[in-house]
């Protein structure tokens, strides 16, 4: 599949006042969803302006650039770092000029038939400026807006052409739309302020802007947010959804409620179920901060083993997961996390993390714990073994990078030098999430995909477009 893979964060605002201070804060709230680039497109009364670039939100939108944002409607984006996909060209929002005005798009997810679509439109003589799947959505949208003169009809038509994962915020002239794919892979919600309405990837934005939560954008729904009403067009309903379980396991903030489930509580449930499924005799439970904290707490609560801080995390170190080579990733882990000796020395330790992908983090941490004097090191993981790539926007791309590919749990335990290793089961994870298994995307742990992916097995027989 071409193009950068990205799970990102999106927002959209339609207010009766300047959006600048609101959109800036909203983007900072969802900064964890993407640190590579940030941007805002806004309607300035005459046309759409875009301010974007590489870096964190407060770097890209420095005082001068923030002051240049003056408009009552706009959309914003933070883009997730993935190895080898840097570059301003792919940063978002993307905007185009059409016969009927300008439009801009911010996208979270991955379009799974992007290659196919790109090829077919290239053959028709279209040209693309980027290798991004988001550009394909934008070009289709501008084409259909010109033929239908009705944004909602245009969006619906584009939805019938594209497959895969997309939570979108769209600015068409001064109108702001939110769209979620029919499977509801990634989240999107609507909030209300006294100044108007907004859309955001995560509900934590609602709290921090001191707004009111209105609703999640449902799977397949298109929402328009004028300042005084929320219009929800009839959703494209499939018989099942495919919410990405990794949003709750790792990606979203603990204080966000996605589709009715608070991330923190789900993680705590995961930890409790994990303690039941993979019990261990030990003296202390320590989480891998920050992503493993709530899972660890649940484990401690259920097992009755005391919960303590076992690692100090340096907040100022960049994400290690995305560093390009193994040596750098390992060095990154020890720069980021250091054991607290008094918690560890002479004790049997259970270390709890949210997930193992390559195994880099845990192998390094187990070594550190031994060096700090741990008597035993037991590893417990809040996500079943990751064995299949994600085509829907999470940076887990190839089978050969997964430590669980062709290895048993015991072999992985040996590799990370743990005294024991336990993963939550798929059934346990589903129970912790409180959805029916059929309504979740579990492809990375089952290898069964909710949409048709060439060369992969899928859980539905029909194609998405047969539902429209
Ligand atoms: P590993 O070191 O096994 O390759 O990755 C697992 C660690 O990276 C866990 O601590 C987990 O919190 C984090 N992680 C898992 N998936 C992702 C991801 O998609 N992006 C980033 N940045 N970190 C991840
Ligand atoms: Mg982590």
Short mmCIF file of C-alpha atoms and ligand atoms in Angstrom, two decimals:
data_model
loop_
_atom_site.label_atom_id
_atom_site.label_comp_id
_atom_site.label_asym_id
_atom_site.label_seq_id
_atom_site.Cartn_x
_atom_site.Cartn_y
_atom_site.Cartn_z
CA UNK A 1 0.00 0.00 0.00
CA UNK A 2 1.39 3.40 -0.90
CA UNK A 3 1.51 6.52 1.16
CA UNK A 4 2.35 7.20 4.74
CA UNK A 5 0.43 5.22 7.32
CA UNK A 6 -1.08 7.37 9.94
CA UNK A 7 -3.43 7.37 12.80
CA UNK A 8 -3.97 11.00 13.60
CA UNK A 9 -6.20 13.43 15.37
CA UNK A 10 -8.78 15.76 13.84
CA UNK A 11 -10.92 18.66 15.03
CA UNK A 12 -13.42 21.05 13.44
CA UNK A 13 -15.01 24.25 14.76
CA UNK A 14 -18.02 26.36 13.79
CA UNK A 15 -18.32 29.23 16.26
CA UNK A 16 -19.75 32.73 16.48
CA UNK A 17 -16.30 34.03 17.39
CA UNK A 18 -12.69 33.55 16.28
CA UNK A 19 -11.81 29.86 16.46
CA UNK A 20 -8.05 30.42 16.95
CA UNK A 21 -7.74 30.02 20.73
CA UNK A 22 -10.18 27.11 20.74
CA UNK A 23 -8.68 25.13 17.89
CA UNK A 24 -5.19 25.67 19.30
CA UNK A 25 -6.16 24.20 22.66
CA UNK A 26 -8.15 21.38 21.07
CA UNK A 27 -5.16 20.33 18.99
CA UNK A 28 -2.92 20.39 22.03
CA UNK A 29 -5.36 18.12 23.86
CA UNK A 30 -5.05 15.52 21.11
CA UNK A 31 -1.30 16.01 20.62
CA UNK A 32 -0.70 12.38 21.70
CA UNK A 33 -2.45 11.28 18.48
CA UNK A 34 0.27 12.79 16.33
CA UNK A 35 3.53 14.62 16.87
CA UNK A 36 4.91 14.82 13.37
CA UNK A 37 2.96 17.75 12.02
CA UNK A 38 0.06 20.00 12.87
CA UNK A 39 -2.16 22.38 10.98
CA UNK A 40 -5.30 24.44 10.72
CA UNK A 41 -7.46 25.45 7.76
CA UNK A 42 -9.95 28.23 8.40
CA UNK A 43 -12.44 30.33 6.48
CA UNK A 44 -11.38 33.95 6.77
CA UNK A 45 -14.55 35.48 5.33
CA UNK A 46 -13.37 35.27 1.74
CA UNK A 47 -11.56 32.00 1.34
CA UNK A 48 -9.78 29.17 3.09
CA UNK A 49 -6.34 29.78 4.56
CA UNK A 50 -4.08 27.03 5.84
CA UNK A 51 -1.36 27.21 8.46
CA UNK A 52 0.58 23.97 8.89
CA UNK A 53 4.01 22.49 9.29
CA UNK A 54 6.21 19.89 10.91
CA UNK A 55 6.44 19.82 14.67
CA UNK A 56 4.27 19.92 17.74
CA UNK A 57 1.14 22.06 17.89
CA UNK A 58 2.74 24.81 19.97
CA UNK A 59 5.76 24.89 17.67
CA UNK A 60 3.78 25.03 14.43
CA UNK A 61 1.19 27.44 15.80
CA UNK A 62 3.60 29.82 17.49
CA UNK A 63 2.33 33.22 18.63
CA UNK A 64 2.76 34.81 15.23
CA UNK A 65 1.06 32.07 13.27
CA UNK A 66 -1.71 31.74 15.83
CA UNK A 67 -2.37 35.47 15.49
CA UNK A 68 -2.77 34.98 11.73
CA UNK A 69 -5.76 32.69 12.29
CA UNK A 70 -8.94 34.77 12.15
CA UNK A 71 -12.16 33.04 11.24
CA UNK A 72 -15.28 31.51 12.68
CA UNK A 73 -15.01 28.11 11.09
CA UNK A 74 -12.11 25.78 10.52
CA UNK A 75 -10.59 22.35 10.88
CA UNK A 76 -7.35 21.09 12.37
CA UNK A 77 -5.12 18.07 12.34
CA UNK A 78 -2.23 16.47 14.18
CA UNK A 79 -0.28 13.89 12.28
CA UNK A 80 1.17 10.75 13.74
CA UNK A 81 4.83 10.01 13.37
CA UNK A 82 5.68 6.91 11.45
CA UNK A 83 9.15 5.84 10.43
CA UNK A 84 10.24 7.32 7.11
CA UNK A 85 7.24 9.43 6.27
CA UNK A 86 8.38 12.88 7.24
CA UNK A 87 7.68 15.80 4.99
CA UNK A 88 5.57 18.92 4.88
CA UNK A 89 3.83 17.92 1.69
CA UNK A 90 1.85 15.23 3.49
CA UNK A 91 0.93 17.39 6.45
CA UNK A 92 -2.71 18.30 6.87
CA UNK A 93 -5.26 19.81 6.47
CA UNK A 94 -5.01 19.60 2.69
CA UNK A 95 -6.93 22.13 0.68
CA UNK A 96 -7.98 22.61 -2.94
CA UNK A 97 -9.76 25.28 -4.95
CA UNK A 98 -12.79 24.22 -7.00
CA UNK A 99 -15.26 25.92 -9.29
CA UNK A 100 -17.58 26.19 -6.31
CA UNK A 101 -15.08 27.47 -3.81
CA UNK A 102 -12.35 26.06 -1.67
CA UNK A 103 -12.39 23.02 0.54
CA UNK A 104 -10.05 21.47 3.06
CA UNK A 105 -9.82 18.07 4.64
CA UNK A 106 -8.32 16.51 7.78
CA UNK A 107 -8.19 12.72 7.92
CA UNK A 108 -7.58 10.11 10.61
CA UNK A 109 -7.27 6.56 9.29
CA UNK A 110 -6.21 4.77 6.14
CA UNK A 111 -8.11 4.22 2.92
CA UNK A 112 -7.59 0.58 1.99
CA UNK A 113 -8.42 0.89 -1.71
CA UNK A 114 -6.28 4.00 -2.17
CA UNK A 115 -3.79 2.31 -4.52
CA UNK A 116 -6.55 0.97 -6.72
CA UNK A 117 -8.30 4.35 -6.83
CA UNK A 118 -5.07 6.22 -7.48
CA UNK A 119 -4.24 3.92 -10.40
CA UNK A 120 -7.65 4.24 -11.94
CA UNK A 121 -7.70 8.05 -11.64
CA UNK A 122 -4.14 8.38 -12.93
CA UNK A 123 -5.29 6.43 -15.99
CA UNK A 124 -8.06 8.98 -16.41
CA UNK A 125 -5.49 11.73 -16.47
CA UNK A 126 -5.77 13.01 -12.91
CA UNK A 127 -2.62 14.27 -11.23
CA UNK A 128 -1.76 14.04 -7.56
CA UNK A 129 0.57 16.23 -5.56
CA UNK A 130 1.20 13.74 -2.76
CA UNK A 131 1.17 9.99 -2.23
CA UNK A 132 -1.37 10.43 0.54
CA UNK A 133 -4.69 8.58 0.56
CA UNK A 134 -6.23 11.73 2.05
CA UNK A 135 -5.57 13.60 -1.20
CA UNK A 136 -7.64 11.01 -3.05
CA UNK A 137 -10.59 11.72 -0.74
CA UNK A 138 -10.18 15.45 -1.28
CA UNK A 139 -9.99 15.15 -5.08
CA UNK A 140 -13.05 12.92 -5.19
CA UNK A 141 -14.88 15.33 -2.95
CA UNK A 142 -14.07 18.30 -5.14
CA UNK A 143 -15.17 16.40 -8.23
CA UNK A 144 -18.46 15.35 -6.65
CA UNK A 145 -19.13 18.74 -5.13
CA UNK A 146 -18.91 20.22 -8.60
CA UNK A 147 -21.36 17.70 -10.01
CA UNK A 148 -23.87 17.65 -7.14
CA UNK A 149 -23.79 21.22 -5.75
CA UNK A 150 -24.72 19.58 -2.45
CA UNK A 151 -21.92 18.78 -0.01
CA UNK A 152 -23.82 16.04 1.79
CA UNK A 153 -24.62 14.26 -1.46
CA UNK A 154 -21.02 14.66 -2.55
CA UNK A 155 -19.72 13.25 0.74
CA UNK A 156 -22.12 10.31 0.49
CA UNK A 157 -20.93 9.52 -2.98
CA UNK A 158 -17.29 9.66 -1.93
CA UNK A 159 -18.13 7.32 0.96
CA UNK A 160 -19.46 4.81 -1.54
CA UNK A 161 -16.13 4.85 -3.40
CA UNK A 162 -13.58 4.77 -0.59
CA UNK A 163 -13.00 1.77 1.67
CA UNK A 164 -11.32 1.49 5.01
CA UNK A 165 -10.88 3.76 7.98
CA UNK A 166 -11.69 7.45 7.99
CA UNK A 167 -12.72 9.96 10.59
CA UNK A 168 -12.79 13.24 8.71
CA UNK A 169 -13.31 16.90 9.35
CA UNK A 170 -14.09 18.84 6.20
CA UNK A 171 -14.31 22.55 5.53
CA UNK A 172 -16.30 23.49 2.43
CA UNK A 173 -16.31 27.26 2.15
CA UNK A 174 -17.37 28.22 5.67
CA UNK A 175 -19.27 24.98 6.34
CA UNK A 176 -17.84 22.34 8.67
CA UNK A 177 -18.62 18.64 8.35
CA UNK A 178 -17.61 15.57 10.32
CA UNK A 179 -17.64 12.12 8.74
CA UNK A 180 -16.97 8.68 10.18
CA UNK A 181 -16.57 5.56 8.09
CA UNK A 182 -19.39 2.98 8.29
CA UNK A 183 -17.26 0.69 10.46
CA UNK A 184 -16.45 3.39 12.99
CA UNK A 185 -12.80 2.36 13.19
CA UNK A 186 -11.51 5.54 14.80
CA UNK A 187 -13.42 7.88 17.08
CA UNK A 188 -15.04 11.26 16.40
CA UNK A 189 -17.40 13.21 18.64
CA UNK A 190 -19.41 16.44 18.71
CA UNK A 191 -19.19 18.99 21.50
CA UNK A 192 -21.02 22.21 22.29
CA UNK A 193 -19.68 25.49 23.63
CA UNK A 194 -21.59 28.67 24.38
CA UNK A 195 -19.85 30.00 21.24
CA UNK A 196 -20.91 27.15 18.95
CA UNK A 197 -20.10 23.56 18.08
CA UNK A 198 -17.05 21.48 17.41
CA UNK A 199 -15.87 18.05 16.34
CA UNK A 200 -12.94 16.23 17.88
CA UNK A 201 -11.27 12.84 17.76
CA UNK A 202 -11.53 12.46 21.50
CA UNK A 203 -13.94 13.60 24.17
CA UNK A 204 -11.13 14.93 26.41
CA UNK A 205 -11.32 18.04 24.19
CA UNK A 206 -14.87 18.64 25.40
CA UNK A 207 -13.73 18.67 29.04
CA UNK A 208 -10.75 20.88 28.50
CA UNK A 209 -12.69 23.47 26.50
CA UNK A 210 -15.32 23.30 29.25
CA UNK A 211 -17.92 22.34 26.72
CA UNK A 212 -20.70 19.84 26.75
CA UNK A 213 -20.55 16.45 25.11
CA UNK A 214 -23.26 16.20 22.44
CA UNK A 215 -22.72 12.79 20.82
CA UNK A 216 -20.30 10.49 19.10
CA UNK A 217 -20.49 10.73 15.34
CA UNK A 218 -21.92 7.29 14.65
CA UNK A 219 -20.43 4.82 12.20
CA UNK A 220 -21.34 5.96 8.68
CA UNK A 221 -22.70 9.31 9.82
CA UNK A 222 -22.17 12.73 8.30
CA UNK A 223 -22.59 15.67 10.66
CA UNK A 224 -22.68 19.35 9.85
CA UNK A 225 -21.97 21.80 12.63
CA UNK A 226 -23.38 25.28 12.05
CA UNK A 227 -23.15 27.24 15.29
CA UNK A 228 -26.82 26.86 16.16
CA UNK A 229 -27.79 23.32 15.24
CA UNK A 230 -26.36 19.90 14.68
CA UNK A 231 -27.73 18.17 11.64
CA UNK A 232 -27.16 14.49 11.33
CA UNK A 233 -27.94 12.97 8.01
CA UNK A 234 -29.16 9.36 7.92
CA UNK A 235 -26.24 7.09 8.69
CA UNK A 236 -24.90 4.41 6.40
CA UNK A 237 -25.63 1.51 8.67
CA UNK A 238 -23.78 -1.77 8.40
CA UNK A 239 -24.92 -4.75 10.40
CA UNK A 240 -21.69 -4.55 12.42
CA UNK A 241 -19.16 -1.93 13.36
CA UNK A 242 -15.40 -2.44 13.63
CA UNK A 243 -14.17 -0.15 16.37
CA UNK A 244 -10.38 -0.33 16.62
CA UNK A 245 -9.63 -1.99 19.97
CA UNK A 246 -6.19 -0.40 19.98
CA UNK A 247 -7.79 3.02 20.54
CA UNK A 248 -8.69 1.89 24.07
CA UNK A 249 -5.66 -0.34 24.61
CA UNK A 250 -3.05 2.25 23.69
CA UNK A 251 -3.93 5.14 21.48
CA UNK A 252 -6.56 7.31 23.16
CA UNK A 253 -6.18 9.33 26.32
CA UNK A 254 -7.35 7.59 29.51
CA UNK A 255 -9.75 10.48 30.21
CA UNK A 256 -11.51 10.18 26.84
CA UNK A 257 -14.82 8.36 26.46
CA UNK A 258 -15.04 6.72 23.04
CA UNK A 259 -18.36 5.28 21.89
CA UNK A 260 -19.54 5.20 25.48
CA UNK A 261 -16.44 3.53 26.98
CA UNK A 262 -13.96 5.49 29.05
CA UNK A 263 -10.44 4.49 28.09
CA UNK A 264 -9.21 4.43 31.69
CA UNK A 265 -11.95 2.05 32.83
CA UNK A 266 -11.42 -0.25 29.86
CA UNK A 267 -7.71 -0.43 30.63
CA UNK A 268 -8.41 -1.11 34.28
CA UNK A 269 -10.82 -3.89 33.28
CA UNK A 270 -8.13 -5.30 31.02
CA UNK A 271 -5.72 -5.38 33.96
CA UNK A 272 -8.27 -7.13 36.18
CA UNK A 273 -9.07 -9.78 33.59
CA UNK A 274 -5.37 -10.23 32.89
CA UNK A 275 -4.77 -10.89 36.59
CA UNK A 276 -7.47 -13.57 36.53
CA UNK A 277 -6.22 -15.15 33.33
CA UNK A 278 -2.49 -15.04 34.09
CA UNK A 279 -2.05 -14.94 37.87
CA UNK A 280 1.39 -14.87 39.42
CA UNK A 281 2.89 -14.93 42.89
CA UNK A 282 4.79 -11.67 43.30
CA UNK A 283 5.63 -8.85 45.69
CA UNK A 284 4.89 -5.81 43.58
CA UNK A 285 3.06 -4.71 40.40
CA UNK A 286 4.70 -1.94 38.40
CA UNK A 287 3.28 -0.36 35.26
CA UNK A 288 5.28 0.79 32.27
CA UNK A 289 4.47 4.49 32.27
CA UNK A 290 2.45 6.03 30.88
CA UNK A 291 0.62 3.70 28.55
CA UNK A 292 0.58 0.73 30.96
CA UNK A 293 -0.53 2.57 34.09
CA UNK A 294 -4.24 1.80 34.16
CA UNK A 295 -3.70 -1.80 33.02
CA UNK A 296 -1.22 -2.20 35.88
CA UNK A 297 -3.60 -0.69 38.40
CA UNK A 298 -6.35 -3.14 37.39
CA UNK A 299 -3.89 -6.01 37.69
CA UNK A 300 -2.90 -4.91 41.20
CA UNK A 301 -6.51 -4.43 42.29
CA UNK A 302 -7.56 -7.87 41.16
CA UNK A 303 -4.47 -9.72 42.39
CA UNK A 304 -4.15 -7.89 45.68
CA UNK A 305 -0.45 -7.31 44.99
CA UNK A 306 0.73 -3.81 45.86
CA UNK A 307 0.97 -1.27 43.05
CA UNK A 308 4.08 0.88 43.05
CA UNK A 309 6.06 3.13 40.78
CA UNK A 310 8.89 1.05 39.40
CA UNK A 311 10.07 3.28 36.58
CA UNK A 312 10.76 6.94 36.31
CA UNK A 313 9.82 8.29 32.93
CA UNK A 314 11.62 11.18 31.32
CA UNK A 315 8.85 13.14 29.65
CA UNK A 316 11.19 15.07 27.45
CA UNK A 317 12.42 12.13 25.45
CA UNK A 318 10.81 11.57 22.09
CA UNK A 319 8.80 8.47 21.28
CA UNK A 320 11.09 5.48 20.93
CA UNK A 321 8.62 3.30 19.05
CA UNK A 322 9.12 5.18 15.81
CA UNK A 323 12.89 5.51 15.78
CA UNK A 324 14.26 4.01 12.57
CA UNK A 325 16.67 1.35 13.83
CA UNK A 326 16.78 -1.18 16.61
CA UNK A 327 19.91 0.20 18.34
CA UNK A 328 18.39 3.66 18.51
CA UNK A 329 15.11 2.29 19.83
CA UNK A 330 16.90 0.37 22.58
CA UNK A 331 19.01 3.36 23.55
CA UNK A 332 15.83 5.44 23.48
CA UNK A 333 14.10 3.12 25.96
CA UNK A 334 16.87 3.47 28.55
CA UNK A 335 16.96 7.21 28.09
CA UNK A 336 13.21 7.31 28.65
CA UNK A 337 12.71 4.84 31.50
CA UNK A 338 14.87 4.12 34.53
CA UNK A 339 14.03 1.74 37.41
CA UNK A 340 13.40 2.99 40.92
CA UNK A 341 15.72 0.73 42.89
CA UNK A 342 13.87 0.61 46.21
CA UNK A 343 10.75 -0.73 44.50
CA UNK A 344 12.68 -3.42 42.69
CA UNK A 345 15.57 -4.69 44.76
CA UNK A 346 15.19 -8.23 46.10
CA UNK A 347 11.56 -8.41 45.01
CA UNK A 348 9.47 -10.49 42.69
CA UNK A 349 8.17 -7.95 40.20
CA UNK A 350 5.20 -8.06 37.81
CA UNK A 351 5.65 -5.49 35.09
CA UNK A 352 2.51 -4.57 33.15
CA UNK A 353 2.44 -2.85 29.76
CA UNK A 354 -0.31 -2.20 27.25
CA UNK A 355 1.18 -4.05 24.29
CA UNK A 356 4.20 -5.74 22.77
CA UNK A 357 4.90 -5.02 19.14
CA UNK A 358 8.55 -5.70 18.34
CA UNK A 359 9.44 -6.58 21.91
CA UNK A 360 12.08 -3.86 22.15
CA UNK A 361 10.64 -2.06 25.16
CA UNK A 362 10.03 -5.11 27.32
CA UNK A 363 13.32 -6.83 26.56
CA UNK A 364 15.18 -3.72 27.60
CA UNK A 365 13.02 -3.14 30.68
CA UNK A 366 13.40 -6.72 31.92
CA UNK A 367 17.17 -6.33 31.69
CA UNK A 368 17.01 -3.07 33.60
CA UNK A 369 14.88 -4.60 36.33
CA UNK A 370 17.33 -7.46 36.78
CA UNK A 371 20.19 -5.03 36.97
CA UNK A 372 18.28 -3.10 39.61
CA UNK A 373 18.16 -6.28 41.70
CA UNK A 374 14.77 -7.83 40.93
CA UNK A 375 14.53 -11.40 42.21
CA UNK A 376 12.02 -12.41 39.52
CA UNK A 377 10.54 -10.49 36.59
CA UNK A 378 7.09 -11.46 35.33
CA UNK A 379 5.61 -9.66 32.34
CA UNK A 380 1.87 -9.18 31.78
CA UNK A 381 0.47 -7.55 28.65
CA UNK A 382 -2.92 -5.88 28.16
CA UNK A 383 -3.26 -6.77 24.47
CA UNK A 384 -3.17 -10.22 22.88
CA UNK A 385 -0.09 -11.00 20.75
CA UNK A 386 0.05 -8.70 17.73
CA UNK A 387 0.47 -10.92 14.71
CA UNK A 388 -1.08 -9.11 11.74
CA UNK A 389 -0.49 -5.73 10.16
CA UNK A 390 -2.89 -2.83 10.54
CA UNK A 391 -4.29 -1.38 7.31
CA UNK A 392 -6.55 1.06 9.10
CA UNK A 393 -4.20 3.64 10.48
CA UNK A 394 -2.09 2.23 13.30
CA UNK A 395 1.65 2.02 12.75
CA UNK A 396 1.97 -1.76 12.82
CA UNK A 397 2.85 -2.61 9.33
CA UNK A 398 4.68 -5.79 8.59
CA UNK A 399 4.57 -9.28 10.02
CA UNK A 400 8.35 -9.57 10.16
CA UNK A 401 8.54 -6.76 12.72
CA UNK A 402 6.23 -8.50 15.21
CA UNK A 403 7.98 -10.50 17.90
CA UNK A 404 4.91 -12.75 18.14
CA UNK A 405 5.12 -13.85 14.50
CA UNK A 406 5.91 -17.57 14.52
CA UNK A 407 6.80 -17.59 18.22
CA UNK A 408 5.02 -19.18 21.15
CA UNK A 409 4.45 -17.19 24.34
CA UNK A 410 7.24 -19.21 26.01
CA UNK A 411 9.62 -18.39 23.18
CA UNK A 412 8.79 -14.70 23.51
CA UNK A 413 9.33 -14.93 27.28
CA UNK A 414 12.79 -16.39 26.58
CA UNK A 415 13.54 -13.67 24.08
CA UNK A 416 12.66 -10.86 26.45
CA UNK A 417 14.36 -12.86 29.27
CA UNK A 418 11.27 -12.79 31.52
CA UNK A 419 10.62 -15.44 34.19
CA UNK A 420 7.09 -15.62 32.87
CA UNK A 421 4.97 -13.85 30.28
CA UNK A 422 1.19 -13.60 30.01
CA UNK A 423 -1.01 -11.84 27.47
CA UNK A 424 -4.69 -11.12 27.92
CA UNK A 425 -6.79 -13.44 25.74
CA UNK A 426 -8.87 -12.15 22.84
CA UNK A 427 -11.99 -13.16 24.76
CA UNK A 428 -10.75 -11.31 27.83
CA UNK A 429 -10.03 -8.19 25.83
CA UNK A 430 -13.48 -8.26 24.24
CA UNK A 431 -15.05 -8.62 27.69
CA UNK A 432 -13.02 -5.67 29.01
CA UNK A 433 -14.23 -3.51 26.12
CA UNK A 434 -17.86 -4.42 26.59
CA UNK A 435 -18.68 -4.64 22.87
CA UNK A 436 -19.70 -7.73 20.97
CA UNK A 437 -16.67 -9.24 19.25
CA UNK A 438 -18.42 -8.66 15.91
CA UNK A 439 -18.41 -4.91 16.53
CA UNK A 440 -14.66 -4.61 17.05
CA UNK A 441 -11.69 -4.59 14.73
CA UNK A 442 -9.36 -7.20 16.21
CA UNK A 443 -7.50 -7.79 12.96
CA UNK A 444 -4.02 -7.17 14.40
CA UNK A 445 -4.52 -9.98 16.92
CA UNK A 446 -6.73 -12.36 14.90
CA UNK A 447 -5.58 -11.84 11.31
CA UNK A 448 -9.24 -11.53 10.25
CA UNK A 449 -10.04 -8.18 8.68
CA UNK A 450 -13.41 -6.46 8.75
CA UNK A 451 -12.99 -5.19 5.17
CA UNK A 452 -11.62 -6.81 2.05
CA UNK A 453 -7.82 -6.58 1.99
CA UNK A 454 -6.04 -8.33 -0.86
CA UNK A 455 -4.15 -11.34 0.44
CA UNK A 456 -5.77 -11.28 3.89
CA UNK A 457 -8.75 -13.19 5.24
CA UNK A 458 -11.82 -11.18 6.13
CA UNK A 459 -14.64 -11.57 8.52
CA UNK A 460 -17.45 -10.29 6.28
CA UNK A 461 -18.09 -11.94 2.95
CA UNK A 462 -19.64 -8.96 1.24
CA UNK A 463 -17.91 -5.80 0.20
CA UNK A 464 -18.69 -2.53 1.87
CA UNK A 465 -20.29 -1.00 -1.22
CA UNK A 466 -22.98 -3.69 -1.35
CA UNK A 467 -24.44 -2.04 1.75
CA UNK A 468 -25.04 1.29 0.12
P1 LIG B 1 7.68 -2.61 21.23
O1 LIG B 1 8.75 -2.01 22.07
O2 LIG B 1 7.27 -3.98 21.68
O3 LIG B 1 7.98 -2.55 19.77
O4 LIG B 1 6.39 -1.68 21.38
C1 LIG B 1 5.61 -1.70 22.52
C2 LIG B 1 5.63 -0.41 23.25
O5 LIG B 1 5.38 0.68 22.35
C3 LIG B 1 4.57 -0.33 24.32
O6 LIG B 1 5.13 0.30 25.46
C4 LIG B 1 3.47 0.52 23.73
O7 LIG B 1 2.93 1.41 24.70
C5 LIG B 1 4.13 1.30 22.62
N1 LIG B 1 3.35 1.25 21.36
C6 LIG B 1 2.57 0.26 20.91
N2 LIG B 1 2.03 0.58 19.71
C7 LIG B 1 2.48 1.79 19.39
C8 LIG B 1 2.27 2.65 18.27
O8 LIG B 1 1.53 2.36 17.32
N3 LIG B 1 2.92 3.84 18.30
C9 LIG B 1 3.74 4.19 19.33
N4 LIG B 1 4.34 5.37 19.29
N5 LIG B 1 3.95 3.41 20.40
C10 LIG B 1 3.34 2.22 20.43
MG1 LIG B 2 4.27 2.32 26.17
#
